Each structure stands twice: as structure tokens, then as C-alpha cells.
Coordinates of N, CA and C and ligand atoms in Angstrom, one line a residue:
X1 N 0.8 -1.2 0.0 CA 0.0 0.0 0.0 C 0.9 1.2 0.0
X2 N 0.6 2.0 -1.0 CA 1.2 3.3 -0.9 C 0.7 4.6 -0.3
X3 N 1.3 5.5 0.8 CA 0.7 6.2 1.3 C 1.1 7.6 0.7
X4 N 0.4 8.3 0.4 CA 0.4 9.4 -0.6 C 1.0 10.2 0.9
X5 N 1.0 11.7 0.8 CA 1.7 12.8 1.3 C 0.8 13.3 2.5
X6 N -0.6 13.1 2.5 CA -1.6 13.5 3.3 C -1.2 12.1 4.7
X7 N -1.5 11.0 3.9 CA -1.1 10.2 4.9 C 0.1 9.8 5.5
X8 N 1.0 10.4 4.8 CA 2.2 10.4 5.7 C 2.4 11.6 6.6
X9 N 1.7 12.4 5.9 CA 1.6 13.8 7.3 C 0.6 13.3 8.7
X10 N -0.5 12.5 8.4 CA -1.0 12.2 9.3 C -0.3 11.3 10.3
X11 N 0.3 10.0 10.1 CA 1.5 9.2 10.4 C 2.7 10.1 11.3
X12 N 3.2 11.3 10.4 CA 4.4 11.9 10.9 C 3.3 12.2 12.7
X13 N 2.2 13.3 11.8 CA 1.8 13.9 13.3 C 1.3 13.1 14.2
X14 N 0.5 11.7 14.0 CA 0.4 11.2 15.1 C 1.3 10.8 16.3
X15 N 2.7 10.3 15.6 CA 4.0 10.3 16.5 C 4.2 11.3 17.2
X16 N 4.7 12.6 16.2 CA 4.5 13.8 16.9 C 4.3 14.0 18.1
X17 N 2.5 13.8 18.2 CA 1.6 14.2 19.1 C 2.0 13.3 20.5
X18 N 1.8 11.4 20.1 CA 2.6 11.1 21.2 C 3.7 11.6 22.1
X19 N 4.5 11.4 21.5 CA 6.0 12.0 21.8 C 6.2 13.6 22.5
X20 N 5.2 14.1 22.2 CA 5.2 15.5 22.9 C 4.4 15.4 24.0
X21 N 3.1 14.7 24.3 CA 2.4 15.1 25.0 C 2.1 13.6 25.9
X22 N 2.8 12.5 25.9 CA 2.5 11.7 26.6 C 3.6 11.5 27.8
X23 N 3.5 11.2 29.2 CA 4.1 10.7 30.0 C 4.9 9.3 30.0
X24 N 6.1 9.0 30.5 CA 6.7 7.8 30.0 C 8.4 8.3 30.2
X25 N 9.2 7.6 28.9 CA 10.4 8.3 28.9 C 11.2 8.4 27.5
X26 N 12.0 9.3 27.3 CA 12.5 9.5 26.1 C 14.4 9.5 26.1
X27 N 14.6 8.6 25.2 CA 15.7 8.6 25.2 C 16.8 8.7 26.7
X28 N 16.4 8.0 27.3 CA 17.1 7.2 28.7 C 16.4 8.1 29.9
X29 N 16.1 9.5 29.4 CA 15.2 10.2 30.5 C 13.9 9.8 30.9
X30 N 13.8 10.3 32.2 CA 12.0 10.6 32.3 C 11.8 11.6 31.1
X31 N 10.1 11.8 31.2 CA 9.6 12.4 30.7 C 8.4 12.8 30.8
X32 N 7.9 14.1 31.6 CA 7.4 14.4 31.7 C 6.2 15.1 30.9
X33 N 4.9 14.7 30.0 CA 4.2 15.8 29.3 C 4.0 17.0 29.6
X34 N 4.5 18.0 28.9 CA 4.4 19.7 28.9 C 2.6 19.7 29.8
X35 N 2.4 20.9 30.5 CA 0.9 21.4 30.6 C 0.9 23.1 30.5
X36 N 0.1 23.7 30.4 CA -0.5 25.0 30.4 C 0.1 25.3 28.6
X37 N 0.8 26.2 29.0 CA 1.8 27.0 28.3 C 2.6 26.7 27.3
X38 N 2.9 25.9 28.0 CA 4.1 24.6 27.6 C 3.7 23.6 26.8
X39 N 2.4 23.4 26.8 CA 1.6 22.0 26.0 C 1.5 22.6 24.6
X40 N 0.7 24.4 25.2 CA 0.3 24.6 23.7 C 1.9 24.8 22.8
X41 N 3.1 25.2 23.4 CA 3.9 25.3 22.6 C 4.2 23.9 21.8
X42 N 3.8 22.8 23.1 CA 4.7 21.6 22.5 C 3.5 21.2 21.5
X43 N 2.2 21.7 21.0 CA 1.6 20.8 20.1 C 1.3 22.1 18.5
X44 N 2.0 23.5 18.9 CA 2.7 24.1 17.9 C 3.5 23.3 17.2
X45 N 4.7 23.1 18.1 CA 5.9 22.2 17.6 C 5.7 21.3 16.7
X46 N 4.8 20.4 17.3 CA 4.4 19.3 16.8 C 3.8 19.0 15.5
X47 N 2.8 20.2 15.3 CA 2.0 19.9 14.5 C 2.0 21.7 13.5
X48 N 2.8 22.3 13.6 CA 3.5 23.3 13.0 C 2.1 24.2 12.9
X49 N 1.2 24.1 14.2 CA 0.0 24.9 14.5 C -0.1 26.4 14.6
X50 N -0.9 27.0 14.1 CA -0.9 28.5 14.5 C -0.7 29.1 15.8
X51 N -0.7 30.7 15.6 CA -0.8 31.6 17.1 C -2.3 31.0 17.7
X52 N -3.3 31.3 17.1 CA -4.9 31.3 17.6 C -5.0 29.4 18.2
X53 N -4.2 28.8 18.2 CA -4.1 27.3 18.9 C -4.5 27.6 20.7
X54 N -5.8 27.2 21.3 CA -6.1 27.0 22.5 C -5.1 26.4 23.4
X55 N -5.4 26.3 24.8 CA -5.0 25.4 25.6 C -6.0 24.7 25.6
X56 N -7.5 25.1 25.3 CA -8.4 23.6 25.3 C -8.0 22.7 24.4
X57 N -8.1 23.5 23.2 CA -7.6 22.5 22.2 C -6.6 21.6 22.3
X58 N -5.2 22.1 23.2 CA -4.0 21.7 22.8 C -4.3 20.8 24.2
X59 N -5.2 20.7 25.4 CA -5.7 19.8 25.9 C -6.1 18.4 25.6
X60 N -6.9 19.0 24.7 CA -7.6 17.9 23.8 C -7.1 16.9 23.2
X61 N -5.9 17.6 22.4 CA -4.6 16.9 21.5 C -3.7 16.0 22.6
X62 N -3.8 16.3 24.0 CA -2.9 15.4 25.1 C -4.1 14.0 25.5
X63 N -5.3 14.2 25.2 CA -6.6 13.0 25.7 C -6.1 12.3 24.2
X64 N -6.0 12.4 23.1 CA -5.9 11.8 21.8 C -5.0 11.2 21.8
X65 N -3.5 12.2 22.1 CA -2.5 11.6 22.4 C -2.4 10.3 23.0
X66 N -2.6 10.1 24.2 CA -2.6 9.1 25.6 C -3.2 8.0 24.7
X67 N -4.7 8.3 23.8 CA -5.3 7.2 23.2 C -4.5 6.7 21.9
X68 N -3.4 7.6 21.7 CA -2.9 7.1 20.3 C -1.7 6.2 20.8
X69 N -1.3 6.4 21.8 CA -0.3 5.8 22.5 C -0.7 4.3 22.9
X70 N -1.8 4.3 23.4 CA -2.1 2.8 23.8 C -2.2 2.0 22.0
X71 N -2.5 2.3 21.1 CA -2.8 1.8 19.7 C -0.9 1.2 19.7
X72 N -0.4 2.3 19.6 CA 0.7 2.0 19.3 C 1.5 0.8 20.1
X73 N 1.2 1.0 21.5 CA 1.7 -0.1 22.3 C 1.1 -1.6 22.2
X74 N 0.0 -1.8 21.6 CA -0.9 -2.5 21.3 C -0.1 -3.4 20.6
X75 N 0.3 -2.6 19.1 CA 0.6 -3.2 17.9 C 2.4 -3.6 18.2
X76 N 2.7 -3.0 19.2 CA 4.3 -3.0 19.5 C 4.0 -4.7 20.0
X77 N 3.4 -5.0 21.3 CA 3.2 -6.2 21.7 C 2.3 -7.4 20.7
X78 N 2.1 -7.3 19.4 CA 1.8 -7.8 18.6 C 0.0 -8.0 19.0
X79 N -0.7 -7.1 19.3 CA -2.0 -7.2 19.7 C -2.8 -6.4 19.1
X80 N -3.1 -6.7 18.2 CA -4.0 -6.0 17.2 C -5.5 -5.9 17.7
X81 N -5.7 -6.8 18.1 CA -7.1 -7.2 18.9 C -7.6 -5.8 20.2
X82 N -6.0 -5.4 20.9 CA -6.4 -4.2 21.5 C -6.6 -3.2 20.9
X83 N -6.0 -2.9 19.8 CA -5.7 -1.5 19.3 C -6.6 -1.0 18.2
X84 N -7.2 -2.3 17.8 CA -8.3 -2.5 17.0 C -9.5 -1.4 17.3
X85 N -10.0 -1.8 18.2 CA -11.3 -1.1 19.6 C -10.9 0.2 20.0
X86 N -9.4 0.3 20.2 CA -9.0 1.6 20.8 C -9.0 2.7 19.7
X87 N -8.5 2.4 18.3 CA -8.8 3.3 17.0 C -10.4 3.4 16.8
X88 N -10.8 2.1 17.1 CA -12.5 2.6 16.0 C -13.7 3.8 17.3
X89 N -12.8 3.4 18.9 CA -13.4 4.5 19.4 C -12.9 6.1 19.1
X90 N -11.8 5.7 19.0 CA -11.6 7.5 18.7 C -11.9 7.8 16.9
X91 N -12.4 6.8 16.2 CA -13.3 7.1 14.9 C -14.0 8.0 15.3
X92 N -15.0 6.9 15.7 CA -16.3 7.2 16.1 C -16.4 8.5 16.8
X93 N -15.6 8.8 18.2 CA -15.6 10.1 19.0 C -15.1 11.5 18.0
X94 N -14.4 11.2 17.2 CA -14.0 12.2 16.6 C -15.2 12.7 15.0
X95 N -15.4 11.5 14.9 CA -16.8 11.4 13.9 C -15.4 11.5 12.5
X96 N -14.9 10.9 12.5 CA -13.9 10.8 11.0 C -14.5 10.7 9.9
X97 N -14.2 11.4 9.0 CA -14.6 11.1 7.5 C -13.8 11.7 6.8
X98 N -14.0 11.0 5.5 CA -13.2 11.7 4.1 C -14.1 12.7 3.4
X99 N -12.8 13.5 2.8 CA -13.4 15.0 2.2 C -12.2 15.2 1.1
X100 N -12.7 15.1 -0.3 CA -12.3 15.8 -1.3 C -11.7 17.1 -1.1
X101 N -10.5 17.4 -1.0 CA -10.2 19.0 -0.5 C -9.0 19.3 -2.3
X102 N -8.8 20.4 -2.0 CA -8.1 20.6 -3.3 C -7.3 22.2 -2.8
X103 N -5.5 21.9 -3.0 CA -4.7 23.7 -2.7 C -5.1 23.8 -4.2
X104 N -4.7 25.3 -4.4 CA -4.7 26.1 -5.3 C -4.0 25.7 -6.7
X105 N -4.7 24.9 -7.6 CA -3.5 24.4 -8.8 C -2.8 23.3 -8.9
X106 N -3.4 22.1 -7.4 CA -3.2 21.0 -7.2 C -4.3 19.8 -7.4
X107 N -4.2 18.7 -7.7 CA -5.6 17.8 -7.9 C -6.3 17.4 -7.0
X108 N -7.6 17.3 -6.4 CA -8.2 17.4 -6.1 C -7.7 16.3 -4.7
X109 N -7.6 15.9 -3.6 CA -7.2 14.9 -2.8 C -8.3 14.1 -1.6
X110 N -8.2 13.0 -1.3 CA -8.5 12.9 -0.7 C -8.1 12.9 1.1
X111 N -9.0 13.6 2.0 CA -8.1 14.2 3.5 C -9.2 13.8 3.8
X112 N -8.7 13.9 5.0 CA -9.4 12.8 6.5 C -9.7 14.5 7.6
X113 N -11.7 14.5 8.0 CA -11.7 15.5 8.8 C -12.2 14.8 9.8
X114 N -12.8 15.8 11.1 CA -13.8 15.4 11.8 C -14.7 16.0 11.8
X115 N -15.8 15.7 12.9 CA -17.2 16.2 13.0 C -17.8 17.6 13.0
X116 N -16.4 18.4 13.4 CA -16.7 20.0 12.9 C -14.7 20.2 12.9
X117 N -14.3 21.2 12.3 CA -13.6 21.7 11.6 C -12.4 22.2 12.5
X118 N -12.8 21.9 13.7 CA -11.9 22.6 14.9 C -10.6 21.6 14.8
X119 N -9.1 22.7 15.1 CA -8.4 22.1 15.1 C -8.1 21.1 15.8
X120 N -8.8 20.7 17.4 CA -8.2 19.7 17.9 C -9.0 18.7 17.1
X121 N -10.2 18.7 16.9 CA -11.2 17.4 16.3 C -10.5 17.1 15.2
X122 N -10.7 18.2 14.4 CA -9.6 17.8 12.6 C -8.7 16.8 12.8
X123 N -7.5 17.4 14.0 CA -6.7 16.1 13.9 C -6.5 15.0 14.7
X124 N -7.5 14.8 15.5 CA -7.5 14.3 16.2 C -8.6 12.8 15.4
X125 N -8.9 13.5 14.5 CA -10.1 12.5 13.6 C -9.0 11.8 12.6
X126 N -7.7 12.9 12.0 CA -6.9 12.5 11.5 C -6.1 11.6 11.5
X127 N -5.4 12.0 12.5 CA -4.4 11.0 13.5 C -4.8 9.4 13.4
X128 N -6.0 9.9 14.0 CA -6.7 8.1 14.1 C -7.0 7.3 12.9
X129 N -7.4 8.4 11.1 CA -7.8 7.5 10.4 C -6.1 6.9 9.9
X130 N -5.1 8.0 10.1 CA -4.2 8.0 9.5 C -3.5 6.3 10.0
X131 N -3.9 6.1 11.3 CA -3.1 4.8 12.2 C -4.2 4.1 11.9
X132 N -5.7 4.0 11.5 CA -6.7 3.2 10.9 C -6.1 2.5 9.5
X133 N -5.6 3.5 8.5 CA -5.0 3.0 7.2 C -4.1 2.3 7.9
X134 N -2.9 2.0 8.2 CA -1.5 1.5 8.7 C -1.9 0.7 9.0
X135 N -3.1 0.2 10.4 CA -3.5 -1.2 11.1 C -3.9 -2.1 10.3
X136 N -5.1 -1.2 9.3 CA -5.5 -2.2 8.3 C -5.2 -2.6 7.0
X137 N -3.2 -2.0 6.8 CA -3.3 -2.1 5.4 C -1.8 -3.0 6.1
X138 N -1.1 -2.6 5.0 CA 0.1 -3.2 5.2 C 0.7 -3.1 5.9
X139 N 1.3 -1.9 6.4 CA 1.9 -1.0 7.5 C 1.3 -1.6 9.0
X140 N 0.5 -2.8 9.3 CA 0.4 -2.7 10.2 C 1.0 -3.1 11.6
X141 N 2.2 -3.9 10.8 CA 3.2 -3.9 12.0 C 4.5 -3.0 12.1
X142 N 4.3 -1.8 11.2 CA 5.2 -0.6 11.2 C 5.1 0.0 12.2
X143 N 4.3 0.3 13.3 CA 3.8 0.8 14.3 C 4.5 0.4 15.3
X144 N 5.4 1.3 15.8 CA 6.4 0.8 16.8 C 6.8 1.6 18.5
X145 N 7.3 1.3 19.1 CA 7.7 1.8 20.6 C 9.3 1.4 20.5
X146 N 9.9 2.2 21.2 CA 11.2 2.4 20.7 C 12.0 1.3 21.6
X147 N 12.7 0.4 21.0 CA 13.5 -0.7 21.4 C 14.5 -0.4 22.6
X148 N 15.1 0.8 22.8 CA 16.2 1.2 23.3 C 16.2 1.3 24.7
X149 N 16.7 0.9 26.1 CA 16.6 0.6 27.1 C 16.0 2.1 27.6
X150 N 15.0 2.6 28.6 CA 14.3 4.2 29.0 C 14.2 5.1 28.1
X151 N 13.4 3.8 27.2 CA 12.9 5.0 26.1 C 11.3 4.3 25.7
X152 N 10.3 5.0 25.8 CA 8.8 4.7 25.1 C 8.5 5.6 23.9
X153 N 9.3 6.4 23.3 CA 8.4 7.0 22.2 C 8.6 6.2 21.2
X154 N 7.6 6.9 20.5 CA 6.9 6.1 19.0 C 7.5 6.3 17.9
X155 N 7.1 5.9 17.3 CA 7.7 5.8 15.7 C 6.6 4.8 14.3
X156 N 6.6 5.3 13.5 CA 6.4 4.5 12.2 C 7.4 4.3 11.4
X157 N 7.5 3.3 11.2 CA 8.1 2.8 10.3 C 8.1 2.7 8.4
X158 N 8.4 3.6 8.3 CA 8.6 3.9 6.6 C 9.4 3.5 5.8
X159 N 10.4 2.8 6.4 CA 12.0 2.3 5.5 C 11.1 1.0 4.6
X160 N 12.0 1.5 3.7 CA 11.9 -0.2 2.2 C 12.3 -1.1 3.4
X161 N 13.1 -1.2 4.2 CA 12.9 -2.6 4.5 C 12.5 -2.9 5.7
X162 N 11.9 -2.3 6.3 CA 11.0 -2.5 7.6 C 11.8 -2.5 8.7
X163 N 13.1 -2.4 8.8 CA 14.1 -2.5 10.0 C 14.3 -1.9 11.5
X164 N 13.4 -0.9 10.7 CA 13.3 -0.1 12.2 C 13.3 -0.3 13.6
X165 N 14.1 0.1 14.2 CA 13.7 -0.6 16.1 C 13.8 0.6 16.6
X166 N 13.9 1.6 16.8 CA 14.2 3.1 17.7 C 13.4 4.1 17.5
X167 N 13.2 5.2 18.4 CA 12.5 6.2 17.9 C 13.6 7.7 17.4
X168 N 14.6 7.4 17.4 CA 15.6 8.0 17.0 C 17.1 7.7 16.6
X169 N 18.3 7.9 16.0 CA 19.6 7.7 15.9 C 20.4 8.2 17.3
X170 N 19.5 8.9 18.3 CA 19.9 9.4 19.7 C 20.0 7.7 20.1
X171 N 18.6 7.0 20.0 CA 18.4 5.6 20.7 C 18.7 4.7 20.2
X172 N 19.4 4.7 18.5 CA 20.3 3.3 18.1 C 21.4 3.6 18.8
X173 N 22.3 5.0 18.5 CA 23.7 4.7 18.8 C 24.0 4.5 20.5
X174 N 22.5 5.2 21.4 CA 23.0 4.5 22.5 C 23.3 3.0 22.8
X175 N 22.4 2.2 22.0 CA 22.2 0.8 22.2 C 23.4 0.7 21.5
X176 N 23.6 1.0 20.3 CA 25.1 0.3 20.2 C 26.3 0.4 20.7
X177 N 26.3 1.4 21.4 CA 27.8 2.0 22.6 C 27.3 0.9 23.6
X178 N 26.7 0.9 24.0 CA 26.1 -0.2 25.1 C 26.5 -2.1 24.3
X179 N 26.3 -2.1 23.1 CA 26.5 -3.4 22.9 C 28.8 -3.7 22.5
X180 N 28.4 -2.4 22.7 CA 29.9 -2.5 21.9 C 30.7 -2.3 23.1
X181 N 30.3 -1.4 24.0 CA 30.9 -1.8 25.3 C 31.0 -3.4 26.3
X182 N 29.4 -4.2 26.1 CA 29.4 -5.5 26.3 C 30.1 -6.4 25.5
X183 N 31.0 -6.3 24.5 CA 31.4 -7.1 23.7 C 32.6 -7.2 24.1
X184 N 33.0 -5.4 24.4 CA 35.2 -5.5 25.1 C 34.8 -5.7 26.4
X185 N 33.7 -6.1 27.3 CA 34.2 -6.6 28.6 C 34.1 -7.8 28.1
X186 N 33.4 -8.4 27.3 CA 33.1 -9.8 27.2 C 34.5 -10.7 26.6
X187 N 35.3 -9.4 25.8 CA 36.8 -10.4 25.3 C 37.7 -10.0 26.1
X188 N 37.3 -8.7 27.1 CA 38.8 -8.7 28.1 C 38.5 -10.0 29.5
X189 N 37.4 -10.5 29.3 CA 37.1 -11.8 30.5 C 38.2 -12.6 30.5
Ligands
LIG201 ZN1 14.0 5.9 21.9

């Protein structure tokens, strides 16, 4: 299955969204999720959102978050069966649908809205159909939690060859300083 540019934006931001606004830990740290001030900046960041972005909204985007996070962990432990229920409720709550949208002098596309037009619903309808396509296409075991010892953020997996284990090159090269360290104590024994 080929994912055009809409669904790989959705894909990028649902990670995103995790990764900024869920509790857990990143790259050997704790990690604490941003609140007030701090949330709305981190779901700016995230999602390259405007000035007029709420704190309800960017509230909002931390309840979707948390639910996008269990999908992922789902599919990490090879349980599709949870993550299944956990996506078609945030369908349903966000009211998802497709919509013919078209920029200026581009072909007509198809994009994923929700039930009214507000930015947290929009992407929050997004997010979910975007990890809906992935679960139920091919992509469905691309959906990953990051291999690397105190580390839970997410990741999709996009490479031709599906290799991916980390949620960054911060959390391969730790693991391999770490394996490569275990290997010279293991031949100075
Ligand atoms: Zn990591």
C-alpha cells in the first residue's frame, strides 16, 4: 500500500503528538508531558500549528495523544485485537470522514476531517484514520515503541525494509555504545 503525502503527514503527526504530550520516557530520560503554556507550545511544535491554537484544544490533543499511544503499544506487543477497539473509538468520538479537499492548482485529494472543523477534532479525527489506514493495510506492524533501554516514544516505520527498532539515531547509537561496550568486557574476560 502506498501512502500518498496527506497520509504520511498524518503518520508523521500522530507520532508527533505522542511523543510531545504523553508521559513515559525518552531517550534514557524521564519524561514528563508539557501542561498549560508549555503543552500549547509543544503541540505548535508538533504539529507546525498557529498563534490562535487553545489550551483547550492543545488539551484535547494530550486525551488523543494518551489514546494514540495505547494503539501503538498494542501493535508493539503484537495485539492487534487491543488496538483494534482503541482506534474505532476514537473514529467514532471524533466522527472521521473523508473529504475531497483541493490547494490552489493541485488535484483534487482525498483528506481525513472530523465532525466539525476545529483544530483539535480535525486532527485528532486525522491522526486516528491515518493509524486506521496502517493497522488495516500493510503498514500494520510498522507501528512501533522504541526498542532502546528508557525509552517509550513512538515511531512508524517507513524504510523499504522495515528495519526499524528506535524512535531515533539518539536511541540506536545508544544501544550500540552499550553493545559494543558488552562485547570489550566480554573479550577482556
Ligand atoms: Zn528511543
Amino acid at each position: 500500500m502506498l501512502f500518498d503525502s496527506h497520509m504520511r503527514a498524518l503518520l508523521d503527526a500522530s507520532v508527533a503528538l505522542v511523543n510531545a504530550l504523553t508521559d513515559g520516557e525518552a531517550r534514557g530520560r524521564p519524561y514528563a508531558a508539557p501542561e498549560g503554556v508549555e503543552r500549547v507550545e509543544a503541540v505548535r511544535a508538533a504539529l507546525g500549528a498557529g498563534a490562535d491554537l487553545t489550551s483547550g484544544e492543545a488539551a484535547h490533543l494530550a486525551r488523543t495523544a494518551r489514546a494514540l499511544r495505547t494503539v501503538f503499544e498494542a501493535v508493539a506487543d503484537d495485539d492487534l485485537d487491543t488496538a483494534a477497539p482503541a482506534l474505532n473509538a476514537l473514529l467514532r468520538e471524533t466522527g472521521a470522514r473523508p473529504q475531497l479537499d483541493r490547494a490552489p492548482g493541485e488535484p483534487w485529494q482525498v483528506h481525513f476531517h472530523g465532525s466539525e472543523d476545529s483544530y483539535a477534532v480535525g486532527w485528532s479525527a486525522g491522526c486516528a484514520t491515518g493509524l486506521a489506514m496502517a493497522l488495516g493495510g500493510d503498514y500494520a506492524g510498522r507501528l512501533g515503541v522504541c526498542a532502546a533501554p528508557r525509552c517509550d516514544r513512538v515511531y512508524v516505520d517507513v524504510s523499504r525494509n522495515a528495519g526499524r527498532h528506535f524512535c531515533s539515531t539518539a536511541c540506536q547509537n545508544r544501544v550500540k555504545a552499550a553493545a559494543f561496550r558488552a562485547r570489550r568486557t566480554g573479550t577482556d574476560d
